[in-house]
XYZ file of C-alpha atoms in Angstrom:
615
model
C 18.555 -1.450 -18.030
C 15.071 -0.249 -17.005
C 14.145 0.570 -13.126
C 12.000 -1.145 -11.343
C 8.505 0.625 -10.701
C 5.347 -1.290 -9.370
C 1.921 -0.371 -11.041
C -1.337 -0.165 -9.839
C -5.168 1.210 -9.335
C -5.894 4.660 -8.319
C -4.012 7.912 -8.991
C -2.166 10.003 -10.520
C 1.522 8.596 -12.067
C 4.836 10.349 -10.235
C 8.287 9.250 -11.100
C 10.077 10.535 -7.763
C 13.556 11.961 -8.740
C 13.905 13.341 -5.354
C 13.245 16.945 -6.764
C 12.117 20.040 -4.856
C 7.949 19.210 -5.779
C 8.878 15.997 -3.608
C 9.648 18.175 -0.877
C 7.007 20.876 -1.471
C 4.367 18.050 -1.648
C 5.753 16.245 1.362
C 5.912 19.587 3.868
C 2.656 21.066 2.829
C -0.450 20.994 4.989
C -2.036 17.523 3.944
C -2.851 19.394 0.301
C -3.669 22.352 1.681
C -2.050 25.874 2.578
C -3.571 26.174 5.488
C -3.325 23.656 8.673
C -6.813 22.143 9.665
C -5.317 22.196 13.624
C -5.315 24.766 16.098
C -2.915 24.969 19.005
C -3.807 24.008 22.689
C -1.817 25.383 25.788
C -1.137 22.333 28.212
C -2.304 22.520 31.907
C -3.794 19.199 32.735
C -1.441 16.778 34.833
C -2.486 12.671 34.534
C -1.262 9.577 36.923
C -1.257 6.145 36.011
C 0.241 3.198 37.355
C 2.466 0.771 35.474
C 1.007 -2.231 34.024
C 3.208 -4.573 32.422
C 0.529 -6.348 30.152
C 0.075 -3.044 28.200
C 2.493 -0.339 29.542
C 1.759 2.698 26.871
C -0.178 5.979 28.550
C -1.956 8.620 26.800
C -0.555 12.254 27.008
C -3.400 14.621 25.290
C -3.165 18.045 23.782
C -3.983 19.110 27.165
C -1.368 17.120 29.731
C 0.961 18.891 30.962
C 2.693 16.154 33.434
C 2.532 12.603 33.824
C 3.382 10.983 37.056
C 3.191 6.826 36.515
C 4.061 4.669 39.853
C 5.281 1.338 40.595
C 7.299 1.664 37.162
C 10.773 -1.220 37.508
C 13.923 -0.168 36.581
C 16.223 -0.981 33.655
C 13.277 -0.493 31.492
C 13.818 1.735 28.027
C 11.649 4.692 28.200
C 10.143 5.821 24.732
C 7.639 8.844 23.518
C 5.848 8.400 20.463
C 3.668 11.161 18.608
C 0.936 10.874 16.509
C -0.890 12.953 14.287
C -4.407 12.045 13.752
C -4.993 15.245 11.699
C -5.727 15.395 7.869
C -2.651 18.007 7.751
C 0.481 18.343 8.423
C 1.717 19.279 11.782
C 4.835 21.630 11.959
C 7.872 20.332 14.184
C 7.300 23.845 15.884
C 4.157 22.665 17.245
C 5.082 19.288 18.406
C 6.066 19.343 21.884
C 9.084 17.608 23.857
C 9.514 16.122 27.220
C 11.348 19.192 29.710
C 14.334 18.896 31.478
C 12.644 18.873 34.746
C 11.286 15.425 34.442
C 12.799 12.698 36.663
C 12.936 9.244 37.084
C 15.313 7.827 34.672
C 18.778 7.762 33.280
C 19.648 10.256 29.923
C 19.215 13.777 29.433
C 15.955 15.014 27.627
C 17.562 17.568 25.719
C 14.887 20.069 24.893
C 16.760 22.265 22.369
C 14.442 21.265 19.003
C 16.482 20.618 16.069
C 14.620 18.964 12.708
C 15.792 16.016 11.089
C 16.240 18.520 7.650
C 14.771 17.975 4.558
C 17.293 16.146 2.268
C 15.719 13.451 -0.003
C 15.457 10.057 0.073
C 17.651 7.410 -2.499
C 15.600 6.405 -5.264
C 13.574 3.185 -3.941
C 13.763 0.243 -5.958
C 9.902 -0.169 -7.063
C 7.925 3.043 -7.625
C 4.309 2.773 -8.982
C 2.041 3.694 -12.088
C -1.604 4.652 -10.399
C -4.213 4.351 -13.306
C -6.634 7.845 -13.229
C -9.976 7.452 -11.093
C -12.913 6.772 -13.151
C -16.190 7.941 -11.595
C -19.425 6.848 -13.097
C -21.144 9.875 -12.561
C -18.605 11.833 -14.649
C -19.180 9.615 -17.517
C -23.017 9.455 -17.434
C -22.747 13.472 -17.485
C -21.755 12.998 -21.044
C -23.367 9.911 -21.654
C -27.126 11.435 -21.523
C -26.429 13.585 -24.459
C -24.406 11.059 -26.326
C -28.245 8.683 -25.838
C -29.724 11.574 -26.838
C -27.740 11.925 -29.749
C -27.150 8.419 -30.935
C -30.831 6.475 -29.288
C -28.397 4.368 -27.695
C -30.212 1.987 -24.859
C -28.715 -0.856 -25.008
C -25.212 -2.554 -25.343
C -23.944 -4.645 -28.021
C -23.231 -8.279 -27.936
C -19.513 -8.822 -28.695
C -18.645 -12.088 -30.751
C -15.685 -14.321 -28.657
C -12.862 -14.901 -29.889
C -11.140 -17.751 -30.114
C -8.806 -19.273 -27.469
C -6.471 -20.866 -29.766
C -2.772 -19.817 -29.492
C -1.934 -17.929 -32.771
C -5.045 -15.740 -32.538
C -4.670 -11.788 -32.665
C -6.835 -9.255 -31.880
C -6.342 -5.304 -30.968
C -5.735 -3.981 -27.305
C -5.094 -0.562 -26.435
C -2.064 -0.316 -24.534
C -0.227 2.720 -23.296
C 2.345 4.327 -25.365
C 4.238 7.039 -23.693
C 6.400 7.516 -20.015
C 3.628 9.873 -18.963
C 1.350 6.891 -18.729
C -1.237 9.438 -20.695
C -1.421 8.578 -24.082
C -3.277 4.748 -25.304
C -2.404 3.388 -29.348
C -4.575 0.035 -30.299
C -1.707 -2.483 -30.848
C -2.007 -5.905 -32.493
C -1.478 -8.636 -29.802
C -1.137 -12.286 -30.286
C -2.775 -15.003 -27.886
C 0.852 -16.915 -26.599
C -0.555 -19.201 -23.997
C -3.920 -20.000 -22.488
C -4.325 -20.876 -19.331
C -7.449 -22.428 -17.727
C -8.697 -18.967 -16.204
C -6.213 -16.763 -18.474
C -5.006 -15.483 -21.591
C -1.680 -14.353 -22.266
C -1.203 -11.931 -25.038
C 2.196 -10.623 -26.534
C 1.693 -7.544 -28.498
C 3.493 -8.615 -31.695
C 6.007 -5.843 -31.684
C 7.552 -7.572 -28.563
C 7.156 -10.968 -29.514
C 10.303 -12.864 -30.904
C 10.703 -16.881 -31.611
C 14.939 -16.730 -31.048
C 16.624 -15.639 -27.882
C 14.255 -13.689 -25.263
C 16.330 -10.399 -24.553
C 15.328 -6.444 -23.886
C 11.887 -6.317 -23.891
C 10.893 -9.210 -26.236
C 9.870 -12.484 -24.892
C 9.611 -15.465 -26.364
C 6.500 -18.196 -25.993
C 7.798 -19.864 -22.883
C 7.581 -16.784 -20.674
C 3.933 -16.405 -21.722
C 3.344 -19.784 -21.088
C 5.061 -19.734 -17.422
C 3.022 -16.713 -16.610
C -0.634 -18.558 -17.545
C 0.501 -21.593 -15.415
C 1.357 -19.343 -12.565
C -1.986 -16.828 -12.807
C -3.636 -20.682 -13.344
C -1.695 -21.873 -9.861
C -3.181 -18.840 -7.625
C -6.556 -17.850 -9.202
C -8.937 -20.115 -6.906
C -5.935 -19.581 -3.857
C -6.359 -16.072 -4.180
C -10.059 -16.005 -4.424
C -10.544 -17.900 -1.537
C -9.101 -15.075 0.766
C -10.183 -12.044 -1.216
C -13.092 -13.135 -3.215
C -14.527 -12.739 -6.613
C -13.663 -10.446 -9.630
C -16.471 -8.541 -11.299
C -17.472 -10.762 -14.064
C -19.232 -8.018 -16.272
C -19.258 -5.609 -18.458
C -20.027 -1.365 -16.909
C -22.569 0.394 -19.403
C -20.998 3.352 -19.326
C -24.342 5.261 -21.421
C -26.501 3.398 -18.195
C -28.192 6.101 -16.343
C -27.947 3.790 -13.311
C -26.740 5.354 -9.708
C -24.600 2.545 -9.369
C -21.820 0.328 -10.832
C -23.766 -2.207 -9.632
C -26.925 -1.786 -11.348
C -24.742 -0.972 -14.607
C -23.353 -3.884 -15.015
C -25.995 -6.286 -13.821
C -27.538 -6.821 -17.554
C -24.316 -7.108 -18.936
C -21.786 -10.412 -18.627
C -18.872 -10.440 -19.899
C -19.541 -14.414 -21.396
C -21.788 -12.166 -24.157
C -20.320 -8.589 -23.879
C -16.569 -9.160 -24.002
C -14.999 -10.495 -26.956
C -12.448 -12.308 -24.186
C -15.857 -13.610 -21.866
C -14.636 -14.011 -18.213
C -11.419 -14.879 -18.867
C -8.269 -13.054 -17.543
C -6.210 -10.965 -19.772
C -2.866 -10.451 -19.505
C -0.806 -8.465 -21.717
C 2.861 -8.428 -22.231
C 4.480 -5.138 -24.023
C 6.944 -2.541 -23.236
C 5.012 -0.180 -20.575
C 5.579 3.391 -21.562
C 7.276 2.623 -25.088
C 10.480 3.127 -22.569
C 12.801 0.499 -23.162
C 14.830 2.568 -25.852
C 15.084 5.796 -23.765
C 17.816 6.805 -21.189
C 17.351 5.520 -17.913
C 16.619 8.746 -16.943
C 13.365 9.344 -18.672
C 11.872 5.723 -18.280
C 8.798 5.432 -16.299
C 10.140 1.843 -15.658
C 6.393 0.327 -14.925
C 6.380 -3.206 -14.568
C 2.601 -3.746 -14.463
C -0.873 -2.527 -13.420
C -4.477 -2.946 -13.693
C -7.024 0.236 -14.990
C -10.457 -0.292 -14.088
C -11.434 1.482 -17.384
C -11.741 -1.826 -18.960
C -14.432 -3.005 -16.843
C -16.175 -0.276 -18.709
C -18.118 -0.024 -22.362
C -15.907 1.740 -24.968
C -17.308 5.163 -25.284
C -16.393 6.727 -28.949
C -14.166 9.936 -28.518
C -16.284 11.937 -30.611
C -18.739 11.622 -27.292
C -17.029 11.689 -24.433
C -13.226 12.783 -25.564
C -11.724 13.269 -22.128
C -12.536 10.046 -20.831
C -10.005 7.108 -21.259
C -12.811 5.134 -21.593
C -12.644 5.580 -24.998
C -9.825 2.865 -25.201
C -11.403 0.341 -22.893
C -10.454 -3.410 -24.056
C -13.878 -3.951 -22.678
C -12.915 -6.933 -20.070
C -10.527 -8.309 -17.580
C -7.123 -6.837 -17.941
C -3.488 -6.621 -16.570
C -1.075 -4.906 -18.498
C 2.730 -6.278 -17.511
C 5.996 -4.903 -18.866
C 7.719 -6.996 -20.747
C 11.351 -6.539 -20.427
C 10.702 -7.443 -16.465
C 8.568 -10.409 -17.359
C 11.674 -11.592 -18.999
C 14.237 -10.369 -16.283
C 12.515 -10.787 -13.072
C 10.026 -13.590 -14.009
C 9.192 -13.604 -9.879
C 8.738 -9.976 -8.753
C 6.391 -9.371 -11.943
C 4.284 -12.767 -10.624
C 4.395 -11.533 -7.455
C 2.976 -8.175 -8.866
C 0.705 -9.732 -10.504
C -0.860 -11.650 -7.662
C -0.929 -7.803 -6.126
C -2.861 -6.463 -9.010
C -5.370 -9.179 -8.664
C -6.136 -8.115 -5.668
C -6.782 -4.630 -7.264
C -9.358 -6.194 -9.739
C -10.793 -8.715 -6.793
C -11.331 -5.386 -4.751
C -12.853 -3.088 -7.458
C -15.210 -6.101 -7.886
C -15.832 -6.725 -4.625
C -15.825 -3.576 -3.052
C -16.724 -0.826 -5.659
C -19.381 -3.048 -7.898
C -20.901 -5.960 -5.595
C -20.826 -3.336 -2.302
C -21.193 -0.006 -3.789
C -18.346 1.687 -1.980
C -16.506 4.297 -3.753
C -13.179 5.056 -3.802
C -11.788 7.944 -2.083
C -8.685 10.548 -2.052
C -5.403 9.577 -1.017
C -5.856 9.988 2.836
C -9.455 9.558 3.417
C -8.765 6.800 5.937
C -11.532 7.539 8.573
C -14.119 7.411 6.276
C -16.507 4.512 6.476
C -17.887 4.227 2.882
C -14.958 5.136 1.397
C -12.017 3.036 -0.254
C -9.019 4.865 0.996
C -5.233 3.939 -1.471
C -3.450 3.158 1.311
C -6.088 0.529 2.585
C -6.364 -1.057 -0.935
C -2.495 -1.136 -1.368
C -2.139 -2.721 1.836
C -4.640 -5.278 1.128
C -2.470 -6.192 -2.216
C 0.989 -6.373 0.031
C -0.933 -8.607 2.768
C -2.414 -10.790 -0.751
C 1.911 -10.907 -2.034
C 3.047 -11.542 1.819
C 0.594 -14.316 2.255
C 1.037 -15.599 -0.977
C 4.639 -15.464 -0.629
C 5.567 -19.256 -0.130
C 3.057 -20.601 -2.801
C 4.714 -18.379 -4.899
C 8.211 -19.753 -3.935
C 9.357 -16.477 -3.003
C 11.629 -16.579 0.691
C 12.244 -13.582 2.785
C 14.671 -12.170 0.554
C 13.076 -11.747 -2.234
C 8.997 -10.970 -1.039
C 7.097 -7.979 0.226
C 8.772 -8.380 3.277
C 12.597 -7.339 2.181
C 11.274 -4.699 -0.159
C 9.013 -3.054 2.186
C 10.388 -3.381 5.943
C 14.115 -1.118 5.351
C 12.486 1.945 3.962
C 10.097 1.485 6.974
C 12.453 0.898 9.416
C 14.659 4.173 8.078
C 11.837 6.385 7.062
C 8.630 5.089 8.482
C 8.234 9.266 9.588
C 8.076 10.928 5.956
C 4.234 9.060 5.474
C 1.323 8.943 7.763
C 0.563 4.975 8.505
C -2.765 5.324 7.010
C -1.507 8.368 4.140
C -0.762 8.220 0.765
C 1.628 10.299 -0.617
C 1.026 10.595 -4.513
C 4.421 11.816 -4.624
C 6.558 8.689 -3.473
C 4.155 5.935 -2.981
C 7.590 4.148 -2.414
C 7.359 5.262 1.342
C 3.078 5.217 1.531
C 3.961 1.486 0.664
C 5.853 0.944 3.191
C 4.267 2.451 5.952
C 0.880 0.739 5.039
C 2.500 -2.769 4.833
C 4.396 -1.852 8.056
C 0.755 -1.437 9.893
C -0.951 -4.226 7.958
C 1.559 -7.101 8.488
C 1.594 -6.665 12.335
C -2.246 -6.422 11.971
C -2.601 -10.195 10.335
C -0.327 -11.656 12.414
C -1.725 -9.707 15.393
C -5.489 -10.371 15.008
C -5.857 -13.666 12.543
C -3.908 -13.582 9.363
C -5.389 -14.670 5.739
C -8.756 -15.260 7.952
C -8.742 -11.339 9.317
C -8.035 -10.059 5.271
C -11.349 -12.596 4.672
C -13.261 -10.124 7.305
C -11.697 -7.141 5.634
C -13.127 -7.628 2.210
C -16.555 -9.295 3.252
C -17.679 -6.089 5.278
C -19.288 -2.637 3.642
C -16.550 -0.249 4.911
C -13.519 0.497 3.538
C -10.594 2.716 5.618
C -10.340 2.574 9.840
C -13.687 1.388 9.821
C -13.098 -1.741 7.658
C -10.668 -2.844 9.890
C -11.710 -2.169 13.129
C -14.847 -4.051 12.296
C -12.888 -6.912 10.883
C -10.612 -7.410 13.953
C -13.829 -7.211 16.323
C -15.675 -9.350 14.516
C -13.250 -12.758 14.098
C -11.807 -11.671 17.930
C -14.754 -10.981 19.937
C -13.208 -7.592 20.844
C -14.656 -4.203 21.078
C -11.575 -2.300 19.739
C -11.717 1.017 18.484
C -8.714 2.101 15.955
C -6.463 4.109 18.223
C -6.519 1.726 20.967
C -5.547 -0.556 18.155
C -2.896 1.815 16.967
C -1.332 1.986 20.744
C -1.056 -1.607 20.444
C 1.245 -1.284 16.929
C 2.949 1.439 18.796
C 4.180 -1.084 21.103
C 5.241 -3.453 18.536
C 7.259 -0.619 17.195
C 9.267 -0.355 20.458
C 9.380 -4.051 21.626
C 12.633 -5.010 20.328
C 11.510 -7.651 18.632
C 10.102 -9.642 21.477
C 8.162 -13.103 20.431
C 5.227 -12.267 22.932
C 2.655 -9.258 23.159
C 1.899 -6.753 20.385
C 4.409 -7.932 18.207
C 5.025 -8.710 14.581
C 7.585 -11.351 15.437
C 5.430 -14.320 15.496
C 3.415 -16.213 13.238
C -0.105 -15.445 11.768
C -2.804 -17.491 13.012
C -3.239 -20.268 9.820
C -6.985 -20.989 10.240
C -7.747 -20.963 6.502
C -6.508 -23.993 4.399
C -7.229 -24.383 0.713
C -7.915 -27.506 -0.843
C -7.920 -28.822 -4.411
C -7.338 -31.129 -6.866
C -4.245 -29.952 -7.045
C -3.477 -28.243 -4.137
C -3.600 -30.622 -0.983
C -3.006 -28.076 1.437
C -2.369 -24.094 1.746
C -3.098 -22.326 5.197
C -1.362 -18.738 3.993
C 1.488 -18.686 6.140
C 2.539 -14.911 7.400
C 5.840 -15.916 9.062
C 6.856 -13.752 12.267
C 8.905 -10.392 11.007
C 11.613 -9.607 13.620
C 11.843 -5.831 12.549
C 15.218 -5.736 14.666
C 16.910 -8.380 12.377
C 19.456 -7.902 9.589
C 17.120 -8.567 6.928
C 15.435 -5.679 7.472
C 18.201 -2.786 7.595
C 19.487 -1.706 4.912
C 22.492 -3.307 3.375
C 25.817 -3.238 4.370
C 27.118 -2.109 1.451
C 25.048 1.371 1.881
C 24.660 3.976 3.866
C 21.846 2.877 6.892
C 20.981 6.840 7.395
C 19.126 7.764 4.659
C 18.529 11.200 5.165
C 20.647 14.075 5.921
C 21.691 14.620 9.665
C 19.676 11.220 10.338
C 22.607 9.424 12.331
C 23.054 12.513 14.387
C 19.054 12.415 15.475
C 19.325 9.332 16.703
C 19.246 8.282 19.742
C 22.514 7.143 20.277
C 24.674 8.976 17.569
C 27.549 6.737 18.296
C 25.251 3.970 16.430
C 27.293 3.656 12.694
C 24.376 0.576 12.028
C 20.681 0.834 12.772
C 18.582 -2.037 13.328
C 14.325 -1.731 13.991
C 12.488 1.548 13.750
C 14.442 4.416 14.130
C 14.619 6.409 17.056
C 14.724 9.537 17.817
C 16.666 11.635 20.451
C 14.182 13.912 22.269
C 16.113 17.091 21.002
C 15.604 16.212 17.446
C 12.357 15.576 15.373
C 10.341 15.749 12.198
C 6.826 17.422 10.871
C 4.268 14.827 12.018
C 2.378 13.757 8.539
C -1.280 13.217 8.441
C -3.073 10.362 8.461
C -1.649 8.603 11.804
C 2.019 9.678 10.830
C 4.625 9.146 13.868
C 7.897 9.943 15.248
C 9.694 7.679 17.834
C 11.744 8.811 20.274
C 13.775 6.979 22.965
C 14.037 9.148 26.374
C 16.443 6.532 28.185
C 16.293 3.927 30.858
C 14.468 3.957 34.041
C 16.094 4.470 36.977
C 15.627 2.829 40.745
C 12.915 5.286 41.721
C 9.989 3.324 40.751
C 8.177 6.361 40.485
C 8.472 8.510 36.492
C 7.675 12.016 36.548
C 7.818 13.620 32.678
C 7.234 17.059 31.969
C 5.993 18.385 28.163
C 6.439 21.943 26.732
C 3.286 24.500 26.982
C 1.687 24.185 23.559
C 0.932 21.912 20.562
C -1.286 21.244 17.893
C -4.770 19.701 18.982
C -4.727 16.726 16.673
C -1.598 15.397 18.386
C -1.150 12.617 21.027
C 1.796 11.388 22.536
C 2.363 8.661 24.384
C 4.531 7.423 27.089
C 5.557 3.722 26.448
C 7.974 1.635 28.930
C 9.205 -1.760 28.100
């Protein structure tokens, strides 16, 4: 039986075996060999006085003590540290609250021991990331291949019909690697009203649907469903690119080369949505062990013209279908009909975005953790958009909390929320970049507006912090900047699961409500996420603790289940990640005093805060 892997837009493919390059990736300095942070000695000292409504205070680079007054007792007492760094920041130069601190009930153990480096169980869904295609690149080559061939212009492609029974060829990938594209004949199986579903004929069978051939039903099921959610989607997310990329254009912009070219004359399929079912990687006959196992993705290269090879070899836009694909893997489309329609209303949100965002806006897309960037298209921003699209899509979709973004995503960030920055991506295992971007994103929606804040999020020009800082301000009326945002989610994180506050246990805001012929009524429920609840430990039947030595950093060790996000003892800790990564610590409860006095070690890296939190 194949694994389950996830596919999608942007980098490089990594099938994480939990090998040493996992670990040699995950420890380095943000990419490089040298940290980007420099180390501050602490001699500042800061009071504050409890306030209920928002009890979290700042402790910079520079504070040495924090006194806070008027603070009740019976309260649990909690540090968090962030690292708002591009690098890595080495446990040695995180810093830890000192035994001489007073004014509450546990002992703050100061003897620093890490968490250890042992790796992570294999996570259900790992992703395919199609290769970055950058227009300048291909125009490089382009203006000698016009110069050799007096191409100017684009050729008119003759549509093909959109009778069932048709065939025409589609490259499709044809190795594990994900690096090597064969033109396969495909056969048109079902058409839906804004789709077409295409069964390359090597996996197409008219007995019994098993392995990785599928029979015409399953094509048909999957052009009602894309039919079902098409307009739904849009209305949220907006509008796929409806032409053709001239990839000899010596335009600046995807924009302007594309704007003389729609798809209803330059794409043999017009504006209709492909989708093509096939067994991803040529896998399905290979050990378990050397399967890429991707159930489906979208590669911007088809929005592109088809460059020959003999002109630009190195490009994959040489196999472009030239048009609107998703490739989806067709032993899952037979075996887990609802995760790969789920995934597919994901990867529309990957073709909505590259539309919206790359073409229509002119925004490029950036490396993996350019997050603070304001013209840039950051992964982990895009991927979180797609999980917010699957989590409020969820219930059209007839998908419950068992079986939607929610139950995939929510253990692995509960158990390892620490091994990926909240706004990183680790190219290495996405698995846990996944699920520290949909941990941030979920409390976000139901936080600050729900399907209508993702409407905010793809209508402005900015992609990464920027993007959504300007989105919450502008449907709330607030002046937010992203770290006083980010304190907020650090409360949710250490709330319990209360109803009220900062909190992802209630309800999105349902402001939004699709109508249609069809449709009577769809507001794009986000139902409240009690982090602290069964459904989102891991089960029973395994091991909680994921990593080695994990049960003994907690905070209380005696714990043989862990519910919420885990919490660390003050003695014990973890290399802060880049890109707003975290560790959570719980001190203890306060004591009688009313007044807390905490004490931090000398020195740290500059690019980390902590924070006090008490609730």
């Amino acid at each position: 039986m194949k694994k389950f892997v996830l596919g999608l837009i942007s980098l490089s493919f990594f099938c994480f075996t939990g090998c040493a390059d996992f670990w040699d990736a995950l420890f380095e300095s943000g990419g490089s060999s040298t940290p980007s942070y420099g180390i501050v000695t602490a001699t500042e000292s800061e009071s504050y006085k409890y306030d209920a409504s928002f009890p979290i205070y700042e402790v910079t680079p520079k504070t040495k003590s924090v006194t806070i007054s008027n603070v009740p007792s019976d309260k649990s007492l909690y540090i968090a540290k962030v690292n708002t760094g591009d690098s890595t920041v080495a446990l040695t130069d995180t810093r830890v609250v000192q035994n001489s601190s007073t004014g509450y009930r546990a002992a703050a153990e100061t003897e620093f021991k890490s968490l250890g480096n042992a790796a992570i169980p294999e996570n259900k869904y790992k992703h395919f990331h199609a290769p970055e295609i950058s227009l300048a690149d291909i125009q490089t080559a382009a203006k000698s291949a016009r110069a050799l061939t007096g191409t100017s212009t684009l050729a008119k492609k003759t549509r093909i019909k959109r009778t069932v029974g048709t065939k025409k060829s589609i490259y499709v990938d044809s190795n594990p690697n994900m690096d090597s594209y064969t033109a396969k004949y495909a056969t048109l199986r079902a058409v839906g009203t804004y789709c077409n579903v295409w069964v390359v004929d090597d996996y197409f069978t008219t007995e019994t649907a098993t392995g990785a051939k599928v029979d015409s039903s399953i094509a048909e099921n999957f052009a009602k469903k894309f039919d079902s959610f098409y307009p739904v989607v849009h209305t949220i997310f907006g509008k796929e690119c409806d032409n053709i990329i001239y990839s000899y254009s010596s335009a600046e912009s995807l924009k302007a080369a594309s704007a003389d070219y729609p798809m209803t004359s330059y794409s043999d399929t017009g504006i209709y949505v492909n989708i093509v079912l096939y067994d991803i990687g040529a896998d399905s006959s290979l050990p378990q062990s050397q399967q890429c196992g991707v159930l489906g993705y979208f590669f911007a290269k088809d929005y592109y013209s088809k460059i020959e090879p003999s002109l630009l070899s190195s490009s994959v836009v040489q196999y472009s279908n030239q048009g609107k694909y998703f490739y989806v893997d067709s032993y899952y489309a037979r075996e887990e009909t609802a995760t790969t329609i789920s995934t597919l209303a994901h990867e529309f949100q990957h073709m909505i975005n590259y539309g919206v965002k790359n073409v229509e806006k002119g925004i490029e897309s950036s490396g993996s953790s350019d997050y603070n960037i304001s013209n840039k298209i950051d992964t982990a921003y895009n991927e979180m958009l797609s999980m917010l699209c699957e989590d409020m899509m969820s219930d059209f979709l007839d998908l419950d909390d068992t079986t939607n973004v929610k139950s995939e995503r929510l253990p692995t960030f509960n158990t390892t929320y620490f091994y990926s920055g909240i706004r990183e991506y680790l190219s290495t295992n996405s698995a846990l970049s996944y699920s520290t971007a949909y941990g941030f994103g979920s409390w976000l929606c139901r936080q600050y507006g729900g399907a209508a804040l993702v409407q905010e999020i793809m209508s402005n020009d900015y992609g990464g912090n920027n993007s959504l800082v300007k989105a919450v301000n502008s449907l709330n009326k607030t002046g937010l900047t992203f770290d006083e945002i980010f304190q907020q989610f650090l409360l949710a994180l250490t709330n319990g699961g209360a109803t009220t506050g900062y909190t992802h246990n209630k309800a999105a805001a349902e402001t939004v409500d699709y109508k249609s012929d069809s449709v009577s009524s769809y507001k794009y429920p986000m139902t409240a996420i009690n982090l602290w609840g069964e459904a989102y430990s891991y089960p029973t039947d395994k091991n909680p603790f994921l990593v080695k030595n994990q049960q003994d950093a907690t905070y209380d060790s005696s714990e043989t289940r862990y519910n919420g996000p885990f919490l660390f003892s003050n003695k014990y800790g973890f290399p802060l990640r880049p890109g707003y990564g975290i560790t959570l610590h719980k001190l203890g409860t306060t004591d009688s005093t009313s007044s807390l006095s905490l004490t931090f070690s000398d020195t740290g890296a500059d690019c980390v805060t902590m924070y006090v939190i008490i609730q």
